[in-house]
Every structure is written in structure tokens, then in C-alpha cells.
mmCIF file of C-alpha atoms and ligand atoms in Angstrom:
data_model
loop_
_atom_site.group_PDB
_atom_site.id
_atom_site.type_symbol
_atom_site.label_atom_id
_atom_site.label_comp_id
_atom_site.label_asym_id
_atom_site.label_seq_id
_atom_site.Cartn_x
_atom_site.Cartn_y
_atom_site.Cartn_z
ATOM 1 C CA MET A 1 -41.364 59.152 61.075
ATOM 2 C CA ALA A 2 -37.639 59.706 60.527
ATOM 3 C CA ARG A 3 -35.587 57.063 58.741
ATOM 4 C CA ILE A 4 -33.263 55.662 61.400
ATOM 5 C CA SER A 5 -31.614 52.812 59.518
ATOM 6 C CA ALA A 6 -30.806 52.046 55.913
ATOM 7 C CA ASP A 7 -33.441 49.217 56.008
ATOM 8 C CA ASP A 8 -36.330 51.599 56.764
ATOM 9 C CA PRO A 9 -38.381 52.974 53.891
ATOM 10 C CA PRO A 10 -37.001 56.311 52.665
ATOM 11 C CA MET A 11 -38.406 59.337 54.449
ATOM 12 C CA SER A 12 -40.084 61.900 52.299
ATOM 13 C CA HIS A 13 -40.962 65.413 53.368
ATOM 14 C CA THR A 14 -42.719 68.184 51.533
ATOM 15 C CA VAL A 15 -41.140 71.631 51.425
ATOM 16 C CA THR A 16 -43.170 74.728 50.641
ATOM 17 C CA PRO A 17 -41.676 78.037 49.528
ATOM 18 C CA VAL A 18 -41.618 80.866 52.056
ATOM 19 C CA GLY A 19 -41.327 83.323 49.166
ATOM 20 C CA PHE A 20 -40.211 83.989 45.609
ATOM 21 C CA VAL A 21 -37.377 86.161 44.301
ATOM 22 C CA ARG A 22 -38.094 88.960 41.860
ATOM 23 C CA ALA A 23 -34.665 89.292 40.272
ATOM 24 C CA CYS A 24 -32.753 91.132 37.536
ATOM 25 C CA PHE A 25 -32.027 87.775 35.856
ATOM 26 C CA LYS A 26 -34.807 86.724 33.482
ATOM 27 C CA GLU A 27 -33.000 83.713 32.012
ATOM 28 C CA LYS A 28 -30.297 81.329 33.256
ATOM 29 C CA PHE A 29 -27.711 82.461 30.682
ATOM 30 C CA ALA A 30 -25.218 85.036 32.025
ATOM 31 C CA ILE A 31 -26.166 84.621 35.688
ATOM 32 C CA PRO A 32 -22.883 84.511 37.633
ATOM 33 C CA ARG A 33 -21.964 81.073 38.960
ATOM 34 C CA GLN A 34 -21.985 82.170 42.584
ATOM 35 C CA PRO A 35 -23.314 85.110 44.600
ATOM 36 C CA HIS A 36 -21.280 88.337 44.965
ATOM 37 C CA LEU A 37 -19.521 87.952 41.594
ATOM 38 C CA ALA A 38 -21.942 90.676 40.470
ATOM 39 C CA PRO A 39 -22.624 92.944 43.471
ATOM 40 C CA ALA A 40 -24.981 95.026 41.267
ATOM 41 C CA ALA A 41 -27.283 92.007 40.780
ATOM 42 C CA ARG A 42 -30.316 92.922 42.834
ATOM 43 C CA GLY A 43 -33.711 91.536 43.626
ATOM 44 C CA VAL A 44 -36.523 91.419 46.141
ATOM 45 C CA LEU A 45 -37.560 88.318 48.034
ATOM 46 C CA GLU A 46 -41.345 88.546 48.366
ATOM 47 C CA LEU A 47 -42.541 86.457 51.276
ATOM 48 C CA VAL A 48 -45.846 84.585 51.122
ATOM 49 C CA PRO A 49 -48.397 84.110 53.941
ATOM 50 C CA PRO A 50 -47.907 83.539 56.827
ATOM 51 C CA PHE A 51 -44.250 84.696 56.457
ATOM 52 C CA ASP A 52 -45.260 88.069 54.996
ATOM 53 C CA SER A 53 -46.051 89.245 58.521
ATOM 54 C CA GLY A 54 -43.496 91.559 60.155
ATOM 55 C CA GLU A 55 -43.055 88.979 62.943
ATOM 56 C CA ALA A 56 -41.177 86.529 60.706
ATOM 57 C CA VAL A 57 -38.424 89.045 59.850
ATOM 58 C CA GLN A 58 -38.185 90.780 63.217
ATOM 59 C CA GLY A 59 -34.475 91.052 64.157
ATOM 60 C CA LEU A 60 -33.225 90.669 60.570
ATOM 61 C CA GLU A 61 -32.465 94.405 60.449
ATOM 62 C CA GLN A 62 -29.462 93.510 62.648
ATOM 63 C CA VAL A 63 -28.047 91.194 59.986
ATOM 64 C CA SER A 64 -26.005 92.229 56.913
ATOM 65 C CA HIS A 65 -26.107 88.945 54.945
ATOM 66 C CA VAL A 66 -28.470 85.989 54.746
ATOM 67 C CA TRP A 67 -28.265 82.430 53.478
ATOM 68 C CA LEU A 68 -31.053 81.624 51.060
ATOM 69 C CA LEU A 69 -31.991 77.999 50.558
ATOM 70 C CA PHE A 70 -33.905 77.701 47.322
ATOM 71 C CA LEU A 71 -35.119 75.384 44.598
ATOM 72 C CA PHE A 72 -33.398 75.300 41.217
ATOM 73 C CA HIS A 73 -36.923 75.335 39.814
ATOM 74 C CA GLN A 74 -35.745 75.449 36.192
ATOM 75 C CA ALA A 75 -33.378 72.509 36.588
ATOM 76 C CA LEU A 76 -35.465 69.937 38.474
ATOM 77 C CA GLU A 77 -35.032 66.366 37.245
ATOM 78 C CA GLU A 78 -36.727 63.043 37.973
ATOM 79 C CA LYS A 79 -33.587 60.911 37.849
ATOM 80 C CA PRO A 80 -30.743 61.919 40.154
ATOM 81 C CA ARG A 81 -27.314 62.358 38.542
ATOM 82 C CA LEU A 82 -24.241 60.956 40.276
ATOM 83 C CA LYS A 83 -21.770 62.822 38.108
ATOM 84 C CA VAL A 84 -21.971 66.253 36.544
ATOM 85 C CA ARG A 85 -19.840 68.353 34.174
ATOM 86 C CA PRO A 86 -19.574 71.769 35.828
ATOM 87 C CA PRO A 87 -19.139 74.721 33.431
ATOM 88 C CA ARG A 88 -16.458 75.905 35.846
ATOM 89 C CA LEU A 89 -14.281 72.956 34.756
ATOM 90 C CA GLY A 90 -14.854 73.736 31.083
ATOM 91 C CA GLY A 91 -17.892 71.452 30.723
ATOM 92 C CA ASN A 92 -15.830 68.422 29.661
ATOM 93 C CA GLN A 93 -14.649 67.087 33.017
ATOM 94 C CA SER A 94 -17.040 64.869 34.917
ATOM 95 C CA VAL A 95 -16.961 64.882 38.738
ATOM 96 C CA GLY A 96 -19.163 63.597 41.564
ATOM 97 C CA VAL A 97 -22.285 65.693 42.054
ATOM 98 C CA PHE A 98 -21.468 66.272 45.724
ATOM 99 C CA SER A 99 -18.108 67.835 44.881
ATOM 100 C CA THR A 100 -19.823 70.633 42.937
ATOM 101 C CA ARG A 101 -22.469 73.330 43.302
ATOM 102 C CA ALA A 102 -24.114 72.234 40.039
ATOM 103 C CA THR A 103 -27.799 73.021 39.558
ATOM 104 C CA HIS A 104 -28.680 69.421 38.638
ATOM 105 C CA ARG A 105 -28.602 67.721 42.005
ATOM 106 C CA PRO A 106 -30.679 65.508 44.290
ATOM 107 C CA ASN A 107 -33.647 67.479 45.626
ATOM 108 C CA GLY A 108 -32.685 70.496 43.477
ATOM 109 C CA ILE A 109 -31.681 72.629 46.469
ATOM 110 C CA GLY A 110 -29.400 75.649 46.030
ATOM 111 C CA GLN A 111 -27.833 77.901 48.639
ATOM 112 C CA SER A 112 -26.503 81.418 48.307
ATOM 113 C CA VAL A 113 -25.251 83.910 50.830
ATOM 114 C CA VAL A 114 -26.439 87.338 49.691
ATOM 115 C CA THR A 115 -26.354 90.909 50.954
ATOM 116 C CA LEU A 116 -29.448 92.023 52.816
ATOM 117 C CA GLU A 117 -29.902 95.650 51.793
ATOM 118 C CA ARG A 118 -33.221 96.369 53.478
ATOM 119 C CA VAL A 119 -35.983 94.602 55.394
ATOM 120 C CA GLU A 120 -39.693 95.359 55.292
ATOM 121 C CA PRO A 121 -42.579 93.207 56.479
ATOM 122 C CA GLY A 122 -43.061 90.726 53.639
ATOM 123 C CA ARG A 123 -40.017 91.879 51.630
ATOM 124 C CA LEU A 124 -36.247 91.459 51.734
ATOM 125 C CA TRP A 125 -34.179 93.641 49.387
ATOM 126 C CA LEU A 126 -31.110 91.749 48.212
ATOM 127 C CA SER A 127 -27.926 92.302 46.231
ATOM 128 C CA GLY A 128 -25.098 90.126 44.969
ATOM 129 C CA ILE A 129 -27.625 87.459 43.970
ATOM 130 C CA ASP A 130 -27.115 84.550 41.543
ATOM 131 C CA LEU A 131 -30.809 83.635 41.324
ATOM 132 C CA LEU A 132 -33.193 83.484 38.431
ATOM 133 C CA ASP A 133 -36.364 85.579 38.540
ATOM 134 C CA GLY A 134 -39.159 83.523 40.137
ATOM 135 C CA THR A 135 -36.843 81.301 42.207
ATOM 136 C CA PRO A 136 -38.782 79.712 45.100
ATOM 137 C CA VAL A 137 -37.011 80.206 48.429
ATOM 138 C CA ILE A 138 -37.590 77.492 51.022
ATOM 139 C CA ASP A 139 -35.730 79.013 53.972
ATOM 140 C CA ILE A 140 -33.755 82.086 55.048
ATOM 141 C CA LYS A 141 -31.034 82.037 57.678
ATOM 142 C CA PRO A 142 -28.783 84.791 59.001
ATOM 143 C CA TYR A 143 -25.115 84.613 58.024
ATOM 144 C CA VAL A 144 -23.088 84.063 61.193
ATOM 145 C CA PRO A 145 -19.566 85.389 60.550
ATOM 146 C CA TYR A 146 -17.793 83.544 63.367
ATOM 147 C CA ALA A 147 -19.140 80.203 62.196
ATOM 148 C CA ASP A 148 -19.642 80.645 58.432
ATOM 149 C CA SER A 149 -16.341 82.333 57.502
ATOM 150 C CA LEU A 150 -13.525 79.787 57.405
ATOM 151 C CA PRO A 151 -10.249 81.404 56.280
ATOM 152 C CA ALA A 152 -8.391 78.065 56.332
ATOM 153 C CA ALA A 153 -10.892 76.309 54.065
ATOM 154 C CA ARG A 154 -9.701 74.984 50.694
ATOM 155 C CA ASN A 155 -11.397 73.735 47.535
ATOM 156 C CA ASP A 156 -8.952 72.664 44.860
ATOM 157 C CA LEU A 157 -11.733 72.229 42.274
ATOM 158 C CA ALA A 158 -12.727 75.899 42.613
ATOM 159 C CA SER A 159 -9.776 77.599 44.242
ATOM 160 C CA ALA A 160 -10.492 81.195 43.156
ATOM 161 C CA ALA A 161 -13.171 83.296 41.513
ATOM 162 C CA PRO A 162 -13.290 82.826 37.732
ATOM 163 C CA ALA A 163 -10.866 85.022 35.743
ATOM 164 C CA LEU A 164 -12.518 88.167 34.360
ATOM 165 C CA ILE A 165 -12.423 89.297 30.765
ATOM 166 C CA GLU A 166 -12.326 92.867 29.464
ATOM 167 C CA VAL A 167 -15.660 94.526 28.717
ATOM 168 C CA HIS A 168 -15.729 97.398 26.222
ATOM 169 C CA TRP A 169 -18.761 99.431 25.188
ATOM 170 C CA GLN A 170 -19.972 101.065 22.034
ATOM 171 C CA ALA A 171 -20.692 104.670 23.085
ATOM 172 C CA SER A 172 -24.374 104.351 22.062
ATOM 173 C CA ALA A 173 -24.792 101.159 24.145
ATOM 174 C CA ARG A 174 -23.356 102.797 27.248
ATOM 175 C CA LEU A 175 -25.754 105.697 26.835
ATOM 176 C CA GLN A 176 -28.681 103.273 26.406
ATOM 177 C CA ALA A 177 -27.617 101.391 29.570
ATOM 178 C CA HIS A 178 -27.328 104.636 31.480
ATOM 179 C CA THR A 179 -30.807 105.816 30.377
ATOM 180 C CA HIS A 180 -32.467 102.479 31.144
ATOM 181 C CA GLY A 181 -30.633 102.289 34.476
ATOM 182 C CA GLU A 182 -32.011 105.686 35.508
ATOM 183 C CA ARG A 183 -35.526 104.661 34.463
ATOM 184 C CA LEU A 184 -35.287 101.396 36.417
ATOM 185 C CA GLY A 185 -33.523 102.957 39.415
ATOM 186 C CA GLU A 186 -30.947 100.167 39.085
ATOM 187 C CA PRO A 187 -27.147 100.115 38.589
ATOM 188 C CA LEU A 188 -27.625 98.637 35.108
ATOM 189 C CA GLU A 189 -24.229 99.563 33.596
ATOM 190 C CA ALA A 190 -22.456 97.960 36.543
ATOM 191 C CA LEU A 191 -24.701 94.890 36.333
ATOM 192 C CA ILE A 192 -23.977 94.408 32.620
ATOM 193 C CA GLU A 193 -20.262 94.917 33.099
ATOM 194 C CA GLN A 194 -20.019 92.589 36.109
ATOM 195 C CA CYS A 195 -22.027 89.794 34.440
ATOM 196 C CA LEU A 196 -20.285 89.975 31.059
ATOM 197 C CA ALA A 197 -16.837 90.132 32.706
ATOM 198 C CA GLN A 198 -17.580 86.549 33.854
ATOM 199 C CA ASP A 199 -17.656 85.578 30.139
ATOM 200 C CA PRO A 200 -21.050 83.824 30.030
ATOM 201 C CA ARG A 201 -20.415 81.981 26.744
ATOM 202 C CA PRO A 202 -20.040 78.181 27.064
ATOM 203 C CA ALA A 203 -16.317 77.339 27.205
ATOM 204 C CA TYR A 204 -16.523 75.130 24.080
ATOM 205 C CA GLN A 205 -17.750 78.006 21.856
ATOM 206 C CA GLN A 206 -15.057 79.961 20.006
ATOM 207 C CA PRO A 207 -17.117 82.888 18.727
ATOM 208 C CA THR A 208 -16.265 84.756 15.553
ATOM 209 C CA PRO A 209 -16.542 88.576 15.726
ATOM 210 C CA GLU A 210 -19.763 88.330 13.646
ATOM 211 C CA ARG A 211 -21.540 86.153 16.189
ATOM 212 C CA ARG A 212 -23.982 88.086 18.403
ATOM 213 C CA TYR A 213 -24.915 87.071 21.957
ATOM 214 C CA GLY A 214 -27.845 88.421 23.942
ATOM 215 C CA VAL A 215 -29.439 88.228 27.369
ATOM 216 C CA ARG A 216 -32.389 89.806 29.138
ATOM 217 C CA LEU A 217 -31.659 91.748 32.361
ATOM 218 C CA TRP A 218 -34.630 93.442 34.056
ATOM 219 C CA ASP A 219 -36.742 94.530 31.051
ATOM 220 C CA VAL A 220 -33.905 95.171 28.595
ATOM 221 C CA GLU A 221 -32.089 93.011 26.072
ATOM 222 C CA VAL A 222 -28.296 93.334 26.099
ATOM 223 C CA LYS A 223 -26.388 92.396 22.920
ATOM 224 C CA TRP A 224 -22.637 91.871 22.656
ATOM 225 C CA HIS A 225 -19.942 90.230 20.589
ATOM 226 C CA TYR A 226 -16.314 89.171 20.883
ATOM 227 C CA PRO A 227 -14.288 91.451 18.583
ATOM 228 C CA GLN A 228 -11.231 89.378 19.521
ATOM 229 C CA ALA A 229 -10.483 86.530 21.905
ATOM 230 C CA GLY A 230 -10.812 87.561 25.541
ATOM 231 C CA ILE A 231 -12.668 90.840 24.883
ATOM 232 C CA ILE A 232 -16.380 91.562 24.959
ATOM 233 C CA CYS A 233 -17.910 94.638 23.341
ATOM 234 C CA VAL A 234 -21.445 95.660 24.365
ATOM 235 C CA LEU A 235 -23.369 96.635 21.224
ATOM 236 C CA GLN A 236 -26.921 97.461 22.330
ATOM 237 C CA VAL A 237 -29.109 97.790 25.413
ATOM 238 C CA LEU A 238 -32.694 97.991 24.176
ATOM 239 C CA ASP A 239 -36.242 97.365 25.430
ATOM 240 C CA ALA A 240 -36.744 93.609 25.566
HETATM 241 N N1 SAM B 1 -25.003 79.637 44.844
HETATM 242 C C1 SAM B 1 -25.886 78.556 44.495
HETATM 243 C C2 SAM B 1 -25.375 77.252 45.059
HETATM 244 O O1 SAM B 1 -24.162 77.104 45.214
HETATM 245 O O2 SAM B 1 -26.194 76.369 45.333
HETATM 246 C C3 SAM B 1 -26.085 78.440 43.013
HETATM 247 C C4 SAM B 1 -24.894 77.978 42.235
HETATM 248 S S1 SAM B 1 -25.339 77.514 40.626
HETATM 249 C C5 SAM B 1 -23.801 76.948 39.995
HETATM 250 C C6 SAM B 1 -25.570 79.085 39.863
HETATM 251 C C7 SAM B 1 -26.327 78.983 38.587
HETATM 252 O O3 SAM B 1 -27.627 78.508 38.861
HETATM 253 C C8 SAM B 1 -26.553 80.314 37.917
HETATM 254 O O4 SAM B 1 -25.475 80.632 37.066
HETATM 255 C C9 SAM B 1 -27.872 80.115 37.145
HETATM 256 O O5 SAM B 1 -27.630 79.797 35.801
HETATM 257 C C10 SAM B 1 -28.502 78.906 37.841
HETATM 258 N N2 SAM B 1 -29.787 79.226 38.483
HETATM 259 C C11 SAM B 1 -30.049 80.236 39.335
HETATM 260 N N3 SAM B 1 -31.333 80.170 39.760
HETATM 261 C C12 SAM B 1 -31.871 79.069 39.176
HETATM 262 C C13 SAM B 1 -33.148 78.458 39.226
HETATM 263 N N4 SAM B 1 -34.140 78.952 39.971
HETATM 264 N N5 SAM B 1 -33.361 77.334 38.482
HETATM 265 C C14 SAM B 1 -32.362 76.814 37.721
HETATM 266 N N6 SAM B 1 -31.130 77.343 37.632
HETATM 267 C C15 SAM B 1 -30.878 78.462 38.351
#
């Protein structure tokens, strides 16, 4: 029964995934902080029974974007946090959990509006995602432009997309990315460039040019360094 007053016992309700995302992002590091910062970030939402029937997605072919409600399954915690330190604010400013889109939050629920590229019974092809591979999705809703787009809205904690940094390539790394991209049938060079331009390194790290960073995208390992402040150079794109 629903909780109708603060004196009632808390209501609890079980949610069950309707599907799981198979995504380009194999680890949390270097995933953009919101959807659409990397339009080349793609994945497939594989629906589970009974939602894998064509009936559940009938009509979705008339929709260009969907809201995904999902579980931050790699950030679930027993004890709720009241304050968090969002990376967006440099990781050293603490603010109320409800003023952020931090992953550590009560009930561990995330929401992303993503591009719906294609619909098949049991499968939604997505782009512009900010979701880790294996993310459980608990609901899907169509984006409704007249209601969901609010040009007058403001958020002074996150007023604009993060500033981008320059991404350079070693010629051999670009060739490797191109070859792997063709094999995968994925826009891998664009994905690498869009994700690294967000500067994934934690804000407190001041990397020397010798320090190497790496991340797995699809089935490749991308390595880069910072030859000077504010510039990334991609060094290698090899089989993971
Ligand atoms: N757009 C969503 C929202 O506002 O609820 C997610 C925002 S959250 C700041 C984005 C970060 O969540 C990504 O950079 C990634 O590191 C992390 N992430 C994505 N999927 C996750 C998952 N399944 N479990 C834990 N962390 C995840």
C-alpha cells in the first residue's frame, strides 16, 4: 500500500530491468558526464522477456529520442549520501545530492535522453549515450519536445557543457583507430576524439608528459598522454 503520511512505514517497491545496454563504454572512466556530449557513443538496448516482443516497442519508430531510466549498477551503495562532490565542480566542492546528477544517489537511478537510431522487436539502437556496458534499464519513455524542452530553464551549477580540450593524434594511432573502426562498423575515431575532448582525467591530477592514460572502448584499448597542459595526444589504439 502507498505511504500516505510521514508516520506510515516506508513503502518499498521492487523494480526489474526491462533490458540491458550493450555499449561502447567498458569502464566508467572517460564516459562523458551527460548524453550527447559524444554523439558517436553508440549501443544497443537489448530488451528481456516479455518486453522483447514487438508489441512493447510498437509506435517507437515515430520517435527520434527516448528517455532511459536506469540503474547506476556499478555505483550502488547501502548508505544514502546527502552531499556529493561532483567532478563537474572540480571534485572539491560539496553540494546537496539533489542538486546534482551524481551517480551516488538514493535508489541509484539515472536518466538519459538518447537518440533512437533504429527499432527492432527486442532491440533499440542508440547513440549519444553516457551509459556503461551492462547498464540495467528499468524504463523507456519517448522524449516529448513540447514538454521536455524548456528554453528558459537555468542551472547555475552546470550552466554550459564542459569546455573541450584539443585532441591530437600520432599518425600511427589514427590509422589504428581507422582500421579498428572499419572492423567494428563503428565511428571509432570520432568516439575517441569526442570522449577525450571532455578531458576525462580527474581535475586534481596534473599529469606530466610521461604519464600514460588508457581506456577500453568497444574491444580496443586507447592510450594517450598530455604533451602539455590542455592538449591530449592519442598514442595507440590496440586490441584490448
Ligand atoms: N545522464 C545520467 C543522469 O543524469 O542521471 C548520468 C549522469 S552521470 C553524471 C554520468 C556518469 O555515470 C558517466 O560519466 C559514467 O561514469 C557513470 N555511469 C554510467 N553508467 C553507469 C553505471 N551503470 N553504473 C555506474 N556508473 C555509471
